CSV table of C-alpha atoms in Angstrom, one decimal:
chain,number,residue,atom,x,y,z
A,270,UNK,CA,164.2,95.0,77.2
A,271,UNK,CA,162.8,97.5,74.7
A,272,UNK,CA,163.3,101.3,75.1
A,273,UNK,CA,159.6,101.9,75.5
A,274,UNK,CA,159.9,105.7,75.7
A,275,UNK,CA,161.7,105.9,72.4
A,276,UNK,CA,159.3,103.4,70.8
A,277,UNK,CA,156.3,105.3,72.1
A,278,UNK,CA,157.6,108.7,70.9
A,279,UNK,CA,158.4,107.3,67.4
A,280,UNK,CA,155.0,105.7,67.1
A,281,UNK,CA,153.1,108.8,68.2
A,282,UNK,CA,155.2,110.9,65.8
A,283,UNK,CA,154.4,108.5,62.9
A,284,UNK,CA,150.7,108.8,63.7
A,285,UNK,CA,150.8,112.6,63.7
A,286,UNK,CA,152.8,112.7,60.5
A,287,UNK,CA,150.2,110.5,58.9
A,288,UNK,CA,147.5,113.0,59.9
A,289,UNK,CA,146.0,111.1,62.8
A,290,UNK,CA,143.8,113.2,65.2
A,291,UNK,CA,145.9,114.2,68.2
A,292,UNK,CA,142.8,114.7,70.3
A,293,UNK,CA,141.1,111.4,69.6
A,294,UNK,CA,140.7,108.4,72.0
A,295,UNK,CA,142.9,105.6,70.8
A,296,UNK,CA,142.6,101.8,71.3
A,297,UNK,CA,146.0,100.9,72.7
A,298,UNK,CA,146.7,97.1,72.4
A,299,UNK,CA,149.5,95.5,74.4
A,300,UNK,CA,150.5,92.2,72.9
A,301,UNK,CA,151.6,89.0,74.8
A,302,UNK,CA,152.6,85.5,73.7
A,303,UNK,CA,153.8,82.2,75.0
A,304,UNK,CA,153.8,78.5,74.0
A,305,UNK,CA,152.1,77.5,77.3
A,306,UNK,CA,148.4,78.4,77.4
A,307,UNK,CA,148.2,78.0,81.2
A,308,UNK,CA,151.0,80.4,81.8
A,309,UNK,CA,149.5,83.0,79.4
A,310,UNK,CA,146.1,82.6,81.0
A,311,UNK,CA,147.5,83.3,84.5
A,312,UNK,CA,149.0,86.5,83.2
A,313,UNK,CA,145.7,87.5,81.4
A,314,UNK,CA,143.9,87.2,84.8
A,315,UNK,CA,146.4,89.6,86.4
A,316,UNK,CA,146.2,92.0,83.5
A,317,UNK,CA,142.4,92.0,83.7
A,318,UNK,CA,142.6,92.8,87.4
A,319,UNK,CA,144.6,95.9,86.5
A,320,UNK,CA,141.6,97.2,84.5
A,321,UNK,CA,142.5,96.2,80.9
A,322,UNK,CA,140.1,94.5,78.5
A,323,UNK,CA,141.7,91.2,77.7
A,324,UNK,CA,141.0,89.4,74.4
A,325,UNK,CA,140.5,85.6,74.2
A,326,UNK,CA,143.8,83.8,73.6
A,327,UNK,CA,144.4,82.5,70.1
A,328,UNK,CA,146.9,80.0,68.8
A,329,UNK,CA,149.2,81.4,66.1
A,330,UNK,CA,151.7,79.7,63.8
A,331,UNK,CA,155.1,81.4,63.3
A,332,UNK,CA,156.5,81.7,59.7
A,333,UNK,CA,159.7,79.9,60.9
A,334,UNK,CA,157.7,77.1,62.5
A,335,UNK,CA,156.2,76.5,65.9
A,336,UNK,CA,153.1,77.9,67.5
A,337,UNK,CA,152.3,80.1,70.5
A,338,UNK,CA,149.2,81.5,72.2
A,339,UNK,CA,148.6,85.2,72.1
A,340,UNK,CA,146.3,87.7,73.7
A,341,UNK,CA,146.0,91.5,73.8
A,342,UNK,CA,145.4,93.8,76.7
A,343,UNK,CA,143.3,96.8,75.5
A,344,UNK,CA,142.7,100.2,77.0
A,345,UNK,CA,141.0,103.3,75.4
A,346,UNK,CA,143.0,106.4,76.0
A,347,UNK,CA,144.5,109.5,74.6
A,348,UNK,CA,148.0,109.4,73.0
A,349,UNK,CA,149.7,110.4,76.2
A,350,UNK,CA,153.2,109.2,75.7
A,351,UNK,CA,154.2,109.1,79.4
A,352,UNK,CA,151.1,107.1,80.3
A,353,UNK,CA,151.6,104.6,77.4
A,354,UNK,CA,155.3,104.2,78.2
A,355,UNK,CA,154.5,103.6,81.9
A,356,UNK,CA,151.9,101.0,80.9
A,357,UNK,CA,154.4,99.2,78.6
A,358,UNK,CA,157.1,99.1,81.3
A,359,UNK,CA,154.6,97.9,83.9
A,360,UNK,CA,153.1,95.2,81.6
A,361,UNK,CA,156.5,94.0,80.4
A,362,UNK,CA,157.7,93.5,84.1
A,363,UNK,CA,154.4,91.7,84.9
A,364,UNK,CA,154.9,89.4,81.8
A,365,UNK,CA,158.5,88.7,82.9
A,366,UNK,CA,157.2,87.7,86.3
A,367,UNK,CA,155.0,85.1,84.6
A,368,UNK,CA,157.6,84.0,82.1
A,369,UNK,CA,155.6,85.3,79.2
A,370,UNK,CA,156.8,87.5,76.3
A,371,UNK,CA,155.5,91.1,76.1
A,372,UNK,CA,155.6,92.0,72.4
A,373,UNK,CA,154.9,95.7,72.7
A,374,UNK,CA,151.9,97.9,71.9
A,375,UNK,CA,150.2,99.2,68.9
A,376,UNK,CA,147.2,101.3,67.9
A,377,UNK,CA,145.3,102.4,64.8
A,378,UNK,CA,145.1,105.7,62.8
A,379,UNK,CA,142.3,107.9,64.0
A,380,UNK,CA,141.2,110.3,61.3
A,381,UNK,CA,139.6,113.7,61.7
A,382,UNK,CA,137.1,115.3,59.3
A,383,UNK,CA,137.7,115.9,55.6
A,384,UNK,CA,137.0,119.3,53.9
A,385,UNK,CA,133.3,118.6,53.6
A,386,UNK,CA,132.9,118.0,57.3
A,387,UNK,CA,132.5,114.2,56.8
A,388,UNK,CA,134.0,111.8,59.3
A,389,UNK,CA,137.3,110.5,57.9
A,390,UNK,CA,137.0,107.2,59.6
A,391,UNK,CA,135.0,104.6,57.6
A,392,UNK,CA,133.2,102.2,59.9
A,393,UNK,CA,132.0,100.1,57.0
A,394,UNK,CA,133.9,97.0,56.3
A,395,UNK,CA,135.1,97.5,52.8
A,396,UNK,CA,138.2,95.3,53.1
A,397,UNK,CA,140.5,98.3,53.8
A,398,UNK,CA,141.7,98.7,57.3
A,399,UNK,CA,143.1,101.9,58.7
A,400,UNK,CA,146.9,101.8,59.0
A,401,UNK,CA,148.1,100.3,62.3
A,402,UNK,CA,151.1,101.7,64.1
């Protein structure tokens, strides 16, 4: 079991050091995986009932071989460390109940405005993604 409080504090600190906007709403993605699609699907239904947006499961191939199904549970929220940590603990326990792996959470850099008042985030797809933490 991961120390989710420490992980969350470190991730938020890294975002702030990079200049991410502390007052922005963030897309928090909790990651799950398992080799058995049916088991993963049952968990996805329960996570959806908790109010998370659930992505469609995708099959991925690991570098060391083998495949698994993955999905994300998504929630828009502020960078409230206590809330994110509580969600991670709750979702990890739920995943364990279903025998599925919880692979932590992540989010994206949210920029503010530059000196000219222009929005720092670039919604155009120019091939460059904002750093993910």
